[in-house]
Amino acid sequence: MEKDANFRIDIDKAIEAAQSWKVNNDPLGSSWRKELVDLSRRTFEDVRGSEVRLLPQRSESLVSDVGTIVKTLDALRDLLSSDLEMAQSSNTTVSLMCGLALLPGEIFGMIFLLACSGETGEVDLVAVTRLSCVCRHFRDIVHSDSRLWTTITMSSHTTFPSKFLMLCLSRSKDSVLDINASLDITVMESMPRFVEFLNIIAPHCHRWRSFNLTYSIGRLTATTLLTDTKCQ
């Protein structure tokens, strides 16, 4: 049936059709169904009789009623479409969150370690810090997993806060450490920073797995790598 712009929205008729569908498994209902069957059986001989003027009115009335129900349901569907999309999106989000919430902390720790580790196995503390800002649950897991705090890097051109450095050493617990430090002689603050850095990490030298020092004088750069170091 083609949609007619003249069809109006009638919620009562739509409810009547829905109730008939629920009770009789026929949305047209007995009266509309009877009218449809009767009109569909009419022949040319029938319309030549006394009902020649009445039949078009009955037919148009049936089309109007059914069209009104369809238009009402279409309008309802349009109104609910955006709500359905939102409900589906919420369902996906809730399902994922519930699935994550059921994972044990050890699995989360493994996932975080893989996500924050580079090809060399060193952990990116920036990524770790960002993970800890997602939610309280993530923060608790990140702070309690010592493996996420085992890579400590100091740049000669940026300040590595002493409090954060000591926090990393504390959270790494007894895990082995990978230390990366850079020293630029041409930067005035570089040497004092490096000395302060060494003073803080030196007491933990028994845990050093590697110590990578990059030092430069102007354009000249050199790198020294110590592995399996042990402090006497």
PDB file of C-alpha atoms in Angstrom:
ATOM      1  CA  MET A   1       0.000   0.000   0.000  1.00  0.00           C
ATOM      2  CA  GLU A   2       1.360   3.423  -0.951  1.00  0.00           C
ATOM      3  CA  LYS A   3       1.667   5.928   1.849  1.00  0.00           C
ATOM      4  CA  ASP A   4      -0.662   8.913   1.585  1.00  0.00           C
ATOM      5  CA  ALA A   5       0.386  12.245   3.061  1.00  0.00           C
ATOM      6  CA  ASN A   6      -3.256  12.808   4.048  1.00  0.00           C
ATOM      7  CA  PHE A   7      -3.229   9.927   6.511  1.00  0.00           C
ATOM      8  CA  ARG A   8      -3.377  11.257  10.039  1.00  0.00           C
ATOM      9  CA  ILE A   9      -1.891   9.953  13.255  1.00  0.00           C
ATOM     10  CA  ASP A  10      -4.462   8.272  15.470  1.00  0.00           C
ATOM     11  CA  ILE A  11      -3.019   6.608  18.552  1.00  0.00           C
ATOM     12  CA  ASP A  12      -6.384   5.156  19.568  1.00  0.00           C
ATOM     13  CA  LYS A  13      -6.718   3.278  16.263  1.00  0.00           C
ATOM     14  CA  ALA A  14      -3.142   2.008  16.600  1.00  0.00           C
ATOM     15  CA  ILE A  15      -3.890   0.795  20.137  1.00  0.00           C
ATOM     16  CA  GLU A  16      -7.053  -0.907  18.896  1.00  0.00           C
ATOM     17  CA  ALA A  17      -5.040  -2.692  16.199  1.00  0.00           C
ATOM     18  CA  ALA A  18      -2.371  -3.688  18.732  1.00  0.00           C
ATOM     19  CA  GLN A  19      -4.968  -5.088  21.127  1.00  0.00           C
ATOM     20  CA  SER A  20      -6.583  -7.061  18.313  1.00  0.00           C
ATOM     21  CA  TRP A  21      -3.168  -8.373  17.319  1.00  0.00           C
ATOM     22  CA  LYS A  22      -2.501  -9.424  20.902  1.00  0.00           C
ATOM     23  CA  VAL A  23      -5.867 -11.119  21.446  1.00  0.00           C
ATOM     24  CA  ASN A  24      -6.737 -12.485  18.004  1.00  0.00           C
ATOM     25  CA  ASN A  25      -3.334 -12.514  16.296  1.00  0.00           C
ATOM     26  CA  ASP A  26      -4.847 -10.212  13.668  1.00  0.00           C
ATOM     27  CA  PRO A  27      -4.028  -6.485  13.796  1.00  0.00           C
ATOM     28  CA  LEU A  28      -6.981  -5.620  11.541  1.00  0.00           C
ATOM     29  CA  GLY A  29      -9.527  -6.960  13.981  1.00  0.00           C
ATOM     30  CA  SER A  30     -12.789  -8.659  13.131  1.00  0.00           C
ATOM     31  CA  SER A  31     -14.665  -5.593  11.830  1.00  0.00           C
ATOM     32  CA  TRP A  32     -11.889  -4.298   9.558  1.00  0.00           C
ATOM     33  CA  ARG A  33     -11.088  -7.831   8.408  1.00  0.00           C
ATOM     34  CA  LYS A  34     -14.731  -8.510   7.582  1.00  0.00           C
ATOM     35  CA  GLU A  35     -14.948  -5.258   5.636  1.00  0.00           C
ATOM     36  CA  LEU A  36     -11.761  -6.048   3.702  1.00  0.00           C
ATOM     37  CA  VAL A  37     -12.948  -9.542   2.781  1.00  0.00           C
ATOM     38  CA  ASP A  38     -16.365  -8.264   1.746  1.00  0.00           C
ATOM     39  CA  LEU A  39     -14.968  -5.500  -0.472  1.00  0.00           C
ATOM     40  CA  SER A  40     -12.396  -7.776  -2.074  1.00  0.00           C
ATOM     41  CA  ARG A  41     -15.152 -10.159  -3.208  1.00  0.00           C
ATOM     42  CA  ARG A  42     -17.250  -7.546  -4.958  1.00  0.00           C
ATOM     43  CA  THR A  43     -17.744  -7.955  -8.699  1.00  0.00           C
ATOM     44  CA  PHE A  44     -18.843  -5.582 -11.411  1.00  0.00           C
ATOM     45  CA  GLU A  45     -22.356  -6.961 -11.158  1.00  0.00           C
ATOM     46  CA  ASP A  46     -22.426  -6.124  -7.443  1.00  0.00           C
ATOM     47  CA  VAL A  47     -21.494  -2.479  -7.913  1.00  0.00           C
ATOM     48  CA  ARG A  48     -24.282  -1.993 -10.452  1.00  0.00           C
ATOM     49  CA  GLY A  49     -26.843  -2.419  -7.712  1.00  0.00           C
ATOM     50  CA  SER A  50     -28.110  -0.124  -5.032  1.00  0.00           C
ATOM     51  CA  GLU A  51     -24.714   0.033  -3.269  1.00  0.00           C
ATOM     52  CA  VAL A  52     -22.952   1.735  -6.163  1.00  0.00           C
ATOM     53  CA  ARG A  53     -22.623   4.962  -4.174  1.00  0.00           C
ATOM     54  CA  LEU A  54     -21.913   3.325  -0.821  1.00  0.00           C
ATOM     55  CA  LEU A  55     -19.092   0.972  -1.829  1.00  0.00           C
ATOM     56  CA  PRO A  56     -16.523   3.699  -2.689  1.00  0.00           C
ATOM     57  CA  GLN A  57     -17.139   5.333   0.686  1.00  0.00           C
ATOM     58  CA  ARG A  58     -16.654   2.031   2.488  1.00  0.00           C
ATOM     59  CA  SER A  59     -13.494   1.292   0.508  1.00  0.00           C
ATOM     60  CA  GLU A  60     -12.016   4.749   1.114  1.00  0.00           C
ATOM     61  CA  SER A  61     -12.866   4.511   4.812  1.00  0.00           C
ATOM     62  CA  LEU A  62     -11.028   1.190   5.100  1.00  0.00           C
ATOM     63  CA  VAL A  63      -7.968   2.583   3.312  1.00  0.00           C
ATOM     64  CA  SER A  64      -8.036   5.621   5.592  1.00  0.00           C
ATOM     65  CA  ASP A  65      -8.255   3.528   8.769  1.00  0.00           C
ATOM     66  CA  VAL A  66      -5.483   1.119   7.789  1.00  0.00           C
ATOM     67  CA  GLY A  67      -3.323   3.954   6.439  1.00  0.00           C
ATOM     68  CA  THR A  68      -3.798   5.886   9.666  1.00  0.00           C
ATOM     69  CA  ILE A  69      -2.636   2.899  11.723  1.00  0.00           C
ATOM     70  CA  VAL A  70       0.432   2.412   9.518  1.00  0.00           C
ATOM     71  CA  LYS A  71       1.334   6.115   9.658  1.00  0.00           C
ATOM     72  CA  THR A  72       0.928   6.155  13.436  1.00  0.00           C
ATOM     73  CA  LEU A  73       3.211   3.140  13.806  1.00  0.00           C
ATOM     74  CA  ASP A  74       5.751   4.698  11.418  1.00  0.00           C
ATOM     75  CA  ALA A  75       5.747   7.872  13.498  1.00  0.00           C
ATOM     76  CA  LEU A  76       6.232   5.823  16.659  1.00  0.00           C
ATOM     77  CA  ARG A  77       9.096   3.926  15.036  1.00  0.00           C
ATOM     78  CA  ASP A  78      10.772   7.180  13.989  1.00  0.00           C
ATOM     79  CA  LEU A  79      10.463   8.540  17.512  1.00  0.00           C
ATOM     80  CA  LEU A  80      11.943   5.389  19.023  1.00  0.00           C
ATOM     81  CA  SER A  81      14.763   4.912  16.491  1.00  0.00           C
ATOM     82  CA  SER A  82      17.162   7.321  18.211  1.00  0.00           C
ATOM     83  CA  ASP A  83      16.253   5.839  21.595  1.00  0.00           C
ATOM     84  CA  LEU A  84      16.924   2.365  20.233  1.00  0.00           C
ATOM     85  CA  GLU A  85      20.358   3.412  18.977  1.00  0.00           C
ATOM     86  CA  MET A  86      21.170   4.925  22.371  1.00  0.00           C
ATOM     87  CA  ALA A  87      19.922   1.805  24.155  1.00  0.00           C
ATOM     88  CA  GLN A  88      22.041  -0.436  21.906  1.00  0.00           C
ATOM     89  CA  SER A  89      25.104   1.740  22.481  1.00  0.00           C
ATOM     90  CA  SER A  90      24.510   1.682  26.236  1.00  0.00           C
ATOM     91  CA  ASN A  91      24.062  -2.076  26.146  1.00  0.00           C
ATOM     92  CA  THR A  92      27.396  -2.511  24.362  1.00  0.00           C
ATOM     93  CA  THR A  93      29.166  -0.216  26.818  1.00  0.00           C
ATOM     94  CA  VAL A  94      27.609  -1.853  29.873  1.00  0.00           C
ATOM     95  CA  SER A  95      28.406  -5.346  28.582  1.00  0.00           C
ATOM     96  CA  LEU A  96      32.038  -4.412  27.985  1.00  0.00           C
ATOM     97  CA  MET A  97      32.362  -2.730  31.378  1.00  0.00           C
ATOM     98  CA  CYS A  98      30.810  -5.699  33.159  1.00  0.00           C
ATOM     99  CA  GLY A  99      33.139  -8.039  31.297  1.00  0.00           C
ATOM    100  CA  LEU A 100      36.140  -5.950  32.322  1.00  0.00           C
ATOM    101  CA  ALA A 101      34.919  -5.698  35.899  1.00  0.00           C
ATOM    102  CA  LEU A 102      34.929  -9.488  36.192  1.00  0.00           C
ATOM    103  CA  LEU A 103      38.565  -9.811  35.100  1.00  0.00           C
ATOM    104  CA  PRO A 104      40.981 -10.502  37.969  1.00  0.00           C
ATOM    105  CA  GLY A 105      43.599  -7.884  38.743  1.00  0.00           C
ATOM    106  CA  GLU A 106      46.394 -10.196  37.565  1.00  0.00           C
ATOM    107  CA  ILE A 107      44.932 -10.289  34.049  1.00  0.00           C
ATOM    108  CA  PHE A 108      44.571  -6.519  34.043  1.00  0.00           C
ATOM    109  CA  GLY A 109      48.204  -6.234  35.092  1.00  0.00           C
ATOM    110  CA  MET A 110      49.338  -8.417  32.191  1.00  0.00           C
ATOM    111  CA  ILE A 111      47.268  -6.391  29.726  1.00  0.00           C
ATOM    112  CA  PHE A 112      48.604  -3.101  31.079  1.00  0.00           C
ATOM    113  CA  LEU A 113      52.180  -4.377  30.941  1.00  0.00           C
ATOM    114  CA  LEU A 114      51.810  -5.392  27.295  1.00  0.00           C
ATOM    115  CA  ALA A 115      50.126  -2.097  26.436  1.00  0.00           C
ATOM    116  CA  CYS A 116      52.811   0.027  28.094  1.00  0.00           C
ATOM    117  CA  SER A 117      55.907  -1.944  27.074  1.00  0.00           C
ATOM    118  CA  GLY A 118      57.975  -1.214  23.993  1.00  0.00           C
ATOM    119  CA  GLU A 119      59.870  -3.649  21.788  1.00  0.00           C
ATOM    120  CA  THR A 120      62.786  -3.665  24.230  1.00  0.00           C
ATOM    121  CA  GLY A 121      60.503  -4.569  27.119  1.00  0.00           C
ATOM    122  CA  GLU A 122      60.970  -1.224  28.835  1.00  0.00           C
ATOM    123  CA  VAL A 123      57.825   0.300  30.309  1.00  0.00           C
ATOM    124  CA  ASP A 124      56.570   3.729  29.268  1.00  0.00           C
ATOM    125  CA  LEU A 125      55.812   5.574  32.508  1.00  0.00           C
ATOM    126  CA  VAL A 126      53.763   8.198  30.662  1.00  0.00           C
ATOM    127  CA  ALA A 127      51.398   5.484  29.415  1.00  0.00           C
ATOM    128  CA  VAL A 128      51.288   3.950  32.893  1.00  0.00           C
ATOM    129  CA  THR A 129      50.366   7.294  34.439  1.00  0.00           C
ATOM    130  CA  ARG A 130      47.614   7.835  31.876  1.00  0.00           C
ATOM    131  CA  LEU A 131      46.170   4.405  32.623  1.00  0.00           C
ATOM    132  CA  SER A 132      46.029   5.244  36.311  1.00  0.00           C
ATOM    133  CA  CYS A 133      43.846   8.263  35.486  1.00  0.00           C
ATOM    134  CA  VAL A 134      41.092   6.225  33.781  1.00  0.00           C
ATOM    135  CA  CYS A 135      39.281   5.180  36.952  1.00  0.00           C
ATOM    136  CA  ARG A 136      39.875   4.202  40.570  1.00  0.00           C
ATOM    137  CA  HIS A 137      39.990   0.493  39.733  1.00  0.00           C
ATOM    138  CA  PHE A 138      42.669   1.020  37.083  1.00  0.00           C
ATOM    139  CA  ARG A 139      44.615   3.284  39.442  1.00  0.00           C
ATOM    140  CA  ASP A 140      44.625   0.662  42.194  1.00  0.00           C
ATOM    141  CA  ILE A 141      45.862  -2.010  39.782  1.00  0.00           C
ATOM    142  CA  VAL A 142      48.552   0.225  38.272  1.00  0.00           C
ATOM    143  CA  HIS A 143      49.832   1.387  41.649  1.00  0.00           C
ATOM    144  CA  SER A 144      50.024  -2.139  43.047  1.00  0.00           C
ATOM    145  CA  ASP A 145      51.746  -3.832  40.077  1.00  0.00           C
ATOM    146  CA  SER A 146      55.486  -3.412  40.564  1.00  0.00           C
ATOM    147  CA  ARG A 147      56.277  -4.468  36.973  1.00  0.00           C
ATOM    148  CA  LEU A 148      54.798  -1.229  35.638  1.00  0.00           C
ATOM    149  CA  TRP A 149      57.312   0.933  37.519  1.00  0.00           C
ATOM    150  CA  THR A 150      60.600  -0.720  36.588  1.00  0.00           C
ATOM    151  CA  THR A 151      61.751   1.592  33.772  1.00  0.00           C
ATOM    152  CA  ILE A 152      63.102   4.920  34.990  1.00  0.00           C
ATOM    153  CA  THR A 153      64.206   7.519  32.471  1.00  0.00           C
ATOM    154  CA  MET A 154      65.832  10.903  33.042  1.00  0.00           C
ATOM    155  CA  SER A 155      66.260  13.410  30.227  1.00  0.00           C
ATOM    156  CA  SER A 156      68.867  16.150  30.333  1.00  0.00           C
ATOM    157  CA  HIS A 157      66.369  18.640  28.921  1.00  0.00           C
ATOM    158  CA  THR A 158      63.423  17.970  31.231  1.00  0.00           C
ATOM    159  CA  THR A 159      62.988  17.888  34.970  1.00  0.00           C
ATOM    160  CA  PHE A 160      62.334  14.503  36.551  1.00  0.00           C
ATOM    161  CA  PRO A 161      60.630  15.344  39.875  1.00  0.00           C
ATOM    162  CA  SER A 162      62.454  13.767  42.785  1.00  0.00           C
ATOM    163  CA  LYS A 163      59.184  12.862  44.499  1.00  0.00           C
ATOM    164  CA  PHE A 164      57.958  11.020  41.418  1.00  0.00           C
ATOM    165  CA  LEU A 165      61.302   9.230  41.095  1.00  0.00           C
ATOM    166  CA  MET A 166      61.107   8.034  44.688  1.00  0.00           C
ATOM    167  CA  LEU A 167      57.486   7.039  44.120  1.00  0.00           C
ATOM    168  CA  CYS A 168      58.513   4.897  41.131  1.00  0.00           C
ATOM    169  CA  LEU A 169      61.248   3.225  43.169  1.00  0.00           C
ATOM    170  CA  SER A 170      58.788   2.534  45.968  1.00  0.00           C
ATOM    171  CA  ARG A 171      56.110   1.092  43.686  1.00  0.00           C
ATOM    172  CA  SER A 172      58.627  -1.092  41.850  1.00  0.00           C
ATOM    173  CA  LYS A 173      59.174  -2.890  45.183  1.00  0.00           C
ATOM    174  CA  ASP A 174      61.882  -5.549  44.714  1.00  0.00           C
ATOM    175  CA  SER A 175      61.639  -5.795  40.920  1.00  0.00           C
ATOM    176  CA  VAL A 176      64.719  -5.303  38.758  1.00  0.00           C
ATOM    177  CA  LEU A 177      65.120  -1.854  37.227  1.00  0.00           C
ATOM    178  CA  ASP A 178      66.057  -0.481  33.818  1.00  0.00           C
ATOM    179  CA  ILE A 179      67.659   2.936  34.238  1.00  0.00           C
ATOM    180  CA  ASN A 180      67.982   5.387  31.341  1.00  0.00           C
ATOM    181  CA  ALA A 181      69.735   8.699  31.876  1.00  0.00           C
ATOM    182  CA  SER A 182      70.999  11.413  29.570  1.00  0.00           C
ATOM    183  CA  LEU A 183      73.578  14.072  30.346  1.00  0.00           C
ATOM    184  CA  ASP A 184      74.262  17.147  28.219  1.00  0.00           C
ATOM    185  CA  ILE A 185      77.338  19.069  29.316  1.00  0.00           C
ATOM    186  CA  THR A 186      76.176  22.138  27.398  1.00  0.00           C
ATOM    187  CA  VAL A 187      73.021  22.402  29.510  1.00  0.00           C
ATOM    188  CA  MET A 188      73.810  24.183  32.757  1.00  0.00           C
ATOM    189  CA  GLU A 189      71.207  22.369  34.854  1.00  0.00           C
ATOM    190  CA  SER A 190      71.995  18.956  33.404  1.00  0.00           C
ATOM    191  CA  MET A 191      74.837  17.992  35.763  1.00  0.00           C
ATOM    192  CA  PRO A 192      73.063  18.948  39.038  1.00  0.00           C
ATOM    193  CA  ARG A 193      69.982  17.038  37.874  1.00  0.00           C
ATOM    194  CA  PHE A 194      72.081  14.019  37.022  1.00  0.00           C
ATOM    195  CA  VAL A 195      73.838  14.095  40.408  1.00  0.00           C
ATOM    196  CA  GLU A 196      70.497  14.343  42.214  1.00  0.00           C
ATOM    197  CA  PHE A 197      69.159  11.511  40.061  1.00  0.00           C
ATOM    198  CA  LEU A 198      72.136   9.295  40.930  1.00  0.00           C
ATOM    199  CA  ASN A 199      71.864  10.054  44.637  1.00  0.00           C
ATOM    200  CA  ILE A 200      68.277   8.801  44.628  1.00  0.00           C
ATOM    201  CA  ILE A 201      68.740   5.653  42.537  1.00  0.00           C
ATOM    202  CA  ALA A 202      72.171   4.602  43.872  1.00  0.00           C
ATOM    203  CA  PRO A 203      70.762   2.888  46.999  1.00  0.00           C
ATOM    204  CA  HIS A 204      68.800   0.625  44.638  1.00  0.00           C
ATOM    205  CA  CYS A 205      71.761  -0.363  42.463  1.00  0.00           C
ATOM    206  CA  HIS A 206      71.457  -3.991  43.580  1.00  0.00           C
ATOM    207  CA  ARG A 207      68.208  -4.086  41.582  1.00  0.00           C
ATOM    208  CA  TRP A 208      69.581  -2.561  38.387  1.00  0.00           C
ATOM    209  CA  ARG A 209      69.176  -4.842  35.405  1.00  0.00           C
ATOM    210  CA  SER A 210      70.560  -2.216  33.051  1.00  0.00           C
ATOM    211  CA  PHE A 211      71.942   1.299  33.250  1.00  0.00           C
ATOM    212  CA  ASN A 212      71.941   3.226  29.990  1.00  0.00           C
ATOM    213  CA  LEU A 213      73.777   6.566  30.048  1.00  0.00           C
ATOM    214  CA  THR A 214      73.742   8.878  27.046  1.00  0.00           C
ATOM    215  CA  TYR A 215      76.005  11.902  27.347  1.00  0.00           C
ATOM    216  CA  SER A 216      76.698  14.650  24.865  1.00  0.00           C
ATOM    217  CA  ILE A 217      78.966  17.656  24.428  1.00  0.00           C
ATOM    218  CA  GLY A 218      77.449  19.862  21.799  1.00  0.00           C
ATOM    219  CA  ARG A 219      76.997  17.690  18.710  1.00  0.00           C
ATOM    220  CA  LEU A 220      79.127  14.849  20.060  1.00  0.00           C
ATOM    221  CA  THR A 221      77.015  12.109  21.628  1.00  0.00           C
ATOM    222  CA  ALA A 222      78.049   8.820  23.214  1.00  0.00           C
ATOM    223  CA  THR A 223      76.166   6.030  24.930  1.00  0.00           C
ATOM    224  CA  THR A 224      77.259   3.665  27.663  1.00  0.00           C
ATOM    225  CA  LEU A 225      75.188   0.608  28.496  1.00  0.00           C
ATOM    226  CA  LEU A 226      75.775  -1.472  31.601  1.00  0.00           C
ATOM    227  CA  THR A 227      73.792  -4.664  32.077  1.00  0.00           C
ATOM    228  CA  ASP A 228      73.450  -6.968  35.067  1.00  0.00           C
ATOM    229  CA  THR A 229      75.189  -4.354  37.169  1.00  0.00           C
ATOM    230  CA  LYS A 230      75.895  -5.024  40.819  1.00  0.00           C
ATOM    231  CA  CYS A 231      76.824  -2.429  43.385  1.00  0.00           C
ATOM    232  CA  GLN A 232      79.415  -3.458  45.930  1.00  0.00           C
TER     233      GLN A 232
END
